[in-house]
Short mmCIF file of N, CA, C and O in Angstrom, two decimals:
data_model
loop_
_atom_site.label_atom_id
_atom_site.label_comp_id
_atom_site.label_asym_id
_atom_site.label_seq_id
_atom_site.Cartn_x
_atom_site.Cartn_y
_atom_site.Cartn_z
N MET A 1 12.16 -15.79 10.54
CA MET A 1 12.04 -17.15 10.34
C MET A 1 11.84 -17.32 9.10
O MET A 1 11.41 -16.87 7.81
N ASN A 2 12.41 -19.00 8.16
CA ASN A 2 12.64 -18.42 7.06
C ASN A 2 10.90 -19.45 6.29
O ASN A 2 9.97 -18.99 7.25
N ILE A 3 10.76 -19.57 4.82
CA ILE A 3 9.31 -19.49 4.40
C ILE A 3 9.07 -21.49 5.14
O ILE A 3 7.94 -21.48 5.14
N GLN A 4 9.73 -21.91 4.84
CA GLN A 4 9.27 -23.50 5.72
C GLN A 4 8.60 -23.24 6.87
O GLN A 4 7.61 -24.15 6.99
N GLN A 5 9.35 -22.83 8.05
CA GLN A 5 8.42 -22.22 9.24
C GLN A 5 7.53 -21.65 9.06
O GLN A 5 6.46 -22.12 10.33
N GLN A 6 7.34 -20.80 8.69
CA GLN A 6 6.38 -20.42 7.59
C GLN A 6 4.86 -20.54 7.85
O GLN A 6 3.68 -20.66 8.60
N ILE A 7 5.24 -22.02 6.84
CA ILE A 7 4.00 -22.90 6.39
C ILE A 7 3.33 -23.76 7.67
O ILE A 7 2.54 -23.84 7.78
N LEU A 8 4.90 -24.16 8.15
CA LEU A 8 4.24 -25.22 9.21
C LEU A 8 3.89 -24.20 10.21
O LEU A 8 2.71 -25.05 10.56
N ARG A 9 4.32 -22.97 10.73
CA ARG A 9 3.51 -22.09 11.70
C ARG A 9 1.72 -22.40 11.33
O ARG A 9 0.81 -22.12 11.83
N LEU A 10 1.76 -21.56 9.74
CA LEU A 10 0.10 -21.26 9.17
C LEU A 10 -0.16 -22.67 9.03
O LEU A 10 -1.67 -22.66 9.15
N LEU A 11 0.02 -23.68 9.17
CA LEU A 11 -0.62 -25.64 8.83
C LEU A 11 -0.18 -25.68 10.59
O LEU A 11 -1.40 -27.01 10.42
N GLY A 12 -0.51 -25.14 11.10
CA GLY A 12 -0.18 -25.95 12.93
C GLY A 12 -1.46 -26.08 13.41
O GLY A 12 -1.78 -26.94 14.24
N ASP A 13 -2.43 -25.31 12.66
CA ASP A 13 -3.77 -24.96 13.13
C ASP A 13 -4.74 -26.52 12.95
O ASP A 13 -5.62 -26.91 13.62
N GLY A 14 -3.73 -27.17 12.15
CA GLY A 14 -4.45 -28.19 11.80
C GLY A 14 -5.45 -28.43 10.47
O GLY A 14 -6.12 -29.57 10.72
N LYS A 15 -6.03 -27.07 10.13
CA LYS A 15 -7.49 -27.19 9.21
C LYS A 15 -6.43 -26.93 7.80
O LYS A 15 -5.35 -26.67 7.33
N LEU A 16 -7.76 -27.43 7.19
CA LEU A 16 -7.11 -27.14 5.52
C LEU A 16 -6.90 -25.96 5.05
O LEU A 16 -8.10 -24.91 5.17
N HIS A 17 -6.04 -25.74 4.50
CA HIS A 17 -5.64 -23.81 3.58
C HIS A 17 -5.35 -24.37 2.43
O HIS A 17 -4.20 -25.23 1.82
N SER A 18 -6.04 -23.81 1.60
CA SER A 18 -5.49 -23.51 0.16
C SER A 18 -4.08 -22.91 -0.11
O SER A 18 -3.53 -22.36 0.65
N GLY A 19 -4.04 -24.04 -1.01
CA GLY A 19 -2.06 -23.23 -1.39
C GLY A 19 -2.15 -21.97 -1.81
O GLY A 19 -1.71 -21.31 -1.36
N GLN A 20 -3.11 -20.91 -2.69
CA GLN A 20 -3.50 -19.68 -2.72
C GLN A 20 -3.21 -18.76 -1.52
O GLN A 20 -2.22 -17.85 -1.12
N TRP A 21 -4.06 -19.43 -0.26
CA TRP A 21 -4.41 -18.64 0.76
C TRP A 21 -2.68 -18.77 1.57
O TRP A 21 -2.27 -17.88 2.33
N LEU A 22 -1.90 -19.57 1.46
CA LEU A 22 -1.34 -19.90 2.07
C LEU A 22 0.03 -19.34 1.16
O LEU A 22 1.08 -18.22 1.88
N ALA A 23 0.20 -19.40 0.00
CA ALA A 23 0.89 -17.88 -0.87
C ALA A 23 1.09 -16.43 -0.64
O ALA A 23 1.82 -15.72 -0.25
N GLU A 24 -0.51 -16.31 -0.05
CA GLU A 24 -0.49 -14.87 0.02
C GLU A 24 0.16 -14.65 0.98
O GLU A 24 0.66 -13.14 1.98
N ARG A 25 0.23 -14.82 2.26
CA ARG A 25 0.39 -14.82 3.76
C ARG A 25 1.89 -14.98 3.62
O ARG A 25 2.07 -14.27 4.93
N VAL A 26 2.74 -16.32 3.08
CA VAL A 26 4.24 -16.44 3.17
C VAL A 26 4.78 -15.26 2.16
O VAL A 26 5.95 -14.72 2.26
N GLY A 27 4.10 -14.87 1.57
CA GLY A 27 4.60 -13.55 0.05
C GLY A 27 4.90 -14.63 -1.01
O GLY A 27 6.36 -14.34 -1.45
N ILE A 28 4.31 -15.63 -1.66
CA ILE A 28 5.13 -16.47 -2.46
C ILE A 28 4.20 -16.88 -3.14
O ILE A 28 2.93 -17.17 -3.07
N SER A 29 4.94 -17.51 -4.73
CA SER A 29 3.69 -18.06 -5.54
C SER A 29 3.29 -19.52 -5.17
O SER A 29 3.59 -20.13 -4.20
N ARG A 30 1.87 -20.21 -5.27
CA ARG A 30 1.49 -21.27 -4.77
C ARG A 30 2.48 -23.12 -5.30
O ARG A 30 2.41 -23.30 -4.91
N THR A 31 3.47 -22.48 -7.17
CA THR A 31 3.98 -22.85 -7.10
C THR A 31 5.02 -23.26 -5.91
O THR A 31 5.66 -25.10 -5.62
N ALA A 32 5.35 -22.60 -5.60
CA ALA A 32 6.48 -22.22 -4.51
C ALA A 32 5.97 -23.16 -3.19
O ALA A 32 7.18 -23.77 -2.88
N VAL A 33 5.04 -22.70 -2.67
CA VAL A 33 4.45 -23.60 -1.62
C VAL A 33 4.37 -24.88 -2.00
O VAL A 33 4.44 -25.90 -1.05
N TRP A 34 4.05 -25.54 -2.97
CA TRP A 34 3.81 -26.67 -3.49
C TRP A 34 5.21 -27.38 -3.40
O TRP A 34 5.75 -28.39 -3.05
N LYS A 35 6.61 -26.79 -3.94
CA LYS A 35 7.85 -26.83 -3.87
C LYS A 35 8.35 -27.02 -2.32
O LYS A 35 9.21 -28.04 -1.83
N HIS A 36 7.94 -25.63 -1.25
CA HIS A 36 8.58 -26.27 -0.35
C HIS A 36 7.47 -27.63 0.62
O HIS A 36 8.43 -28.02 1.73
N ILE A 37 6.21 -27.70 0.06
CA ILE A 37 6.05 -28.92 0.90
C ILE A 37 6.12 -29.95 0.77
O ILE A 37 6.33 -30.90 1.56
N GLY A 38 6.65 -30.37 -0.62
CA GLY A 38 7.49 -30.91 -1.04
C GLY A 38 8.74 -31.91 -0.46
O GLY A 38 9.24 -33.02 0.28
N ARG A 39 9.69 -30.37 0.04
CA ARG A 39 10.70 -30.19 0.94
C ARG A 39 10.28 -30.89 2.29
O ARG A 39 11.41 -31.66 3.09
N LEU A 40 9.72 -30.35 2.77
CA LEU A 40 9.08 -30.69 4.20
C LEU A 40 8.37 -32.30 4.01
O LEU A 40 8.61 -32.60 5.26
N ARG A 41 8.09 -32.57 3.27
CA ARG A 41 7.80 -34.02 3.00
C ARG A 41 8.77 -34.96 2.88
O ARG A 41 8.87 -35.79 3.74
N ALA A 42 9.35 -34.49 2.05
CA ALA A 42 10.95 -35.08 2.16
C ALA A 42 11.96 -35.45 3.90
O ALA A 42 12.80 -36.21 3.63
N LEU A 43 11.37 -34.51 4.21
CA LEU A 43 11.84 -34.64 5.70
C LEU A 43 11.19 -35.09 6.51
O LEU A 43 11.68 -35.32 7.87
N GLY A 44 10.27 -36.03 6.14
CA GLY A 44 9.45 -36.89 7.13
C GLY A 44 8.13 -36.25 7.57
O GLY A 44 7.21 -37.74 8.13
N LEU A 45 7.93 -34.99 6.90
CA LEU A 45 6.89 -34.19 7.51
C LEU A 45 5.51 -34.82 6.54
O LEU A 45 5.62 -34.79 5.55
N GLU A 46 4.34 -35.62 7.40
CA GLU A 46 3.20 -35.57 6.08
C GLU A 46 1.89 -34.44 6.18
O GLU A 46 1.66 -33.77 6.88
N PHE A 47 1.79 -34.60 4.93
CA PHE A 47 0.94 -33.58 4.83
C PHE A 47 -0.46 -34.04 3.75
O PHE A 47 0.20 -35.23 3.00
N LYS A 48 -1.52 -33.83 3.56
CA LYS A 48 -2.41 -34.14 2.95
C LYS A 48 -2.70 -33.36 1.93
O LYS A 48 -2.64 -32.04 2.06
N ALA A 49 -2.88 -33.40 0.64
CA ALA A 49 -3.29 -32.29 -0.27
C ALA A 49 -4.34 -32.55 -0.87
O ALA A 49 -4.47 -34.04 -1.77
N SER A 50 -5.61 -31.44 -0.87
CA SER A 50 -6.93 -31.84 -1.72
C SER A 50 -6.52 -31.14 -2.88
O SER A 50 -6.64 -29.83 -2.77
N PRO A 51 -6.89 -31.33 -4.00
CA PRO A 51 -6.75 -30.82 -5.44
C PRO A 51 -8.02 -29.72 -5.04
O PRO A 51 -9.13 -30.17 -5.14
N GLY A 52 -7.55 -28.76 -5.33
CA GLY A 52 -8.56 -27.70 -5.11
C GLY A 52 -9.27 -27.06 -4.18
O GLY A 52 -9.77 -26.40 -4.02
N ALA A 53 -8.73 -27.95 -3.36
CA ALA A 53 -8.60 -27.19 -1.40
C ALA A 53 -8.23 -26.92 -0.97
O ALA A 53 -8.18 -26.21 -0.10
N GLY A 54 -7.04 -27.71 -1.10
CA GLY A 54 -5.54 -27.58 -0.01
C GLY A 54 -5.03 -28.58 0.43
O GLY A 54 -4.87 -29.87 0.30
N TYR A 55 -3.82 -27.53 1.24
CA TYR A 55 -3.22 -28.73 2.26
C TYR A 55 -3.33 -28.80 3.52
O TYR A 55 -3.74 -27.67 3.98
N VAL A 56 -3.67 -29.85 4.51
CA VAL A 56 -3.57 -29.65 5.85
C VAL A 56 -2.44 -30.70 6.23
O VAL A 56 -1.75 -31.84 5.83
N TRP A 57 -1.79 -30.70 7.34
CA TRP A 57 -1.00 -30.98 7.98
C TRP A 57 -1.16 -32.37 8.88
O TRP A 57 -1.96 -32.41 9.87
N SER A 58 -1.16 -33.51 8.56
CA SER A 58 -1.54 -35.13 8.88
C SER A 58 -1.53 -34.64 10.29
O SER A 58 -2.15 -35.80 10.91
N SER A 59 -0.39 -34.44 11.05
CA SER A 59 -0.33 -34.56 12.62
C SER A 59 0.32 -33.03 13.17
O SER A 59 1.31 -33.11 13.35
N PRO A 60 -0.73 -31.83 13.22
CA PRO A 60 -0.19 -31.15 13.64
C PRO A 60 0.61 -30.93 14.80
O PRO A 60 0.35 -31.50 15.82
N ILE A 61 1.83 -30.15 15.24
CA ILE A 61 2.29 -29.94 16.44
C ILE A 61 2.02 -28.28 17.09
O ILE A 61 1.86 -27.32 15.85
N GLU A 62 2.40 -28.72 17.78
CA GLU A 62 2.84 -26.46 18.06
C GLU A 62 4.26 -26.23 18.07
O GLU A 62 5.08 -27.39 18.98
N LEU A 63 4.47 -25.40 17.39
CA LEU A 63 6.05 -25.43 17.53
C LEU A 63 6.03 -24.58 19.10
O LEU A 63 5.79 -23.61 18.91
N LEU A 64 7.51 -24.98 19.28
CA LEU A 64 8.48 -24.09 19.98
C LEU A 64 8.95 -22.56 19.39
O LEU A 64 9.44 -22.50 18.80
N GLU A 65 9.11 -21.44 20.30
CA GLU A 65 9.40 -20.70 20.14
C GLU A 65 9.97 -19.94 21.23
O GLU A 65 9.69 -19.98 22.37
N LEU A 66 12.03 -19.81 20.80
CA LEU A 66 12.41 -19.28 22.15
C LEU A 66 12.24 -18.21 22.91
O LEU A 66 11.94 -18.02 24.40
N ASP A 67 11.73 -16.97 22.32
CA ASP A 67 10.61 -15.88 22.94
C ASP A 67 10.03 -16.70 24.09
O ASP A 67 9.97 -16.15 24.85
N GLN A 68 9.18 -17.45 23.23
CA GLN A 68 7.43 -17.50 24.32
C GLN A 68 8.94 -17.93 25.66
O GLN A 68 7.93 -18.14 26.85
N ILE A 69 9.26 -19.51 24.77
CA ILE A 69 10.20 -20.22 26.35
C ILE A 69 10.73 -19.20 27.23
O ILE A 69 10.96 -19.67 28.51
N MET A 70 11.55 -18.64 27.26
CA MET A 70 12.53 -17.75 27.65
C MET A 70 11.56 -16.78 28.46
O MET A 70 11.84 -16.47 29.86
N SER A 71 10.23 -16.41 27.79
CA SER A 71 9.39 -15.24 28.62
C SER A 71 8.88 -16.35 29.95
O SER A 71 8.33 -15.35 31.39
N LYS A 72 8.77 -17.41 29.56
CA LYS A 72 8.08 -18.60 31.32
C LYS A 72 9.06 -18.62 32.38
O LYS A 72 8.76 -19.36 33.12
N LEU A 73 10.38 -18.48 31.80
CA LEU A 73 11.05 -19.31 32.72
C LEU A 73 11.43 -18.22 33.57
O LEU A 73 11.59 -16.95 33.76
N SER A 74 11.69 -18.60 35.12
CA SER A 74 12.23 -17.29 35.96
C SER A 74 14.14 -17.33 36.06
O SER A 74 14.70 -17.90 34.80
N ALA A 75 13.93 -16.02 36.60
CA ALA A 75 15.27 -15.53 36.27
C ALA A 75 16.17 -16.28 36.85
O ALA A 75 17.81 -16.84 36.50
N GLU A 76 16.17 -17.45 37.98
CA GLU A 76 17.01 -18.59 38.28
C GLU A 76 17.07 -19.44 37.35
O GLU A 76 18.45 -20.12 37.42
#
């Protein structure tokens, strides 16, 4: 899973998370979090940023995971 996917997964709960919290969870700097958020915005995803408070995904979604999908399918 790449860093942007990790950030999306963390923000997928729809809650406000600080850049520091995201950085610690993903293992990068707060500046790198900001840059990745910028790249995700360039892809059309919307995030709200509150200075000193953090980021929240404007319209969070549940990301699909192949392993989870496959485990729910029958052998047929």
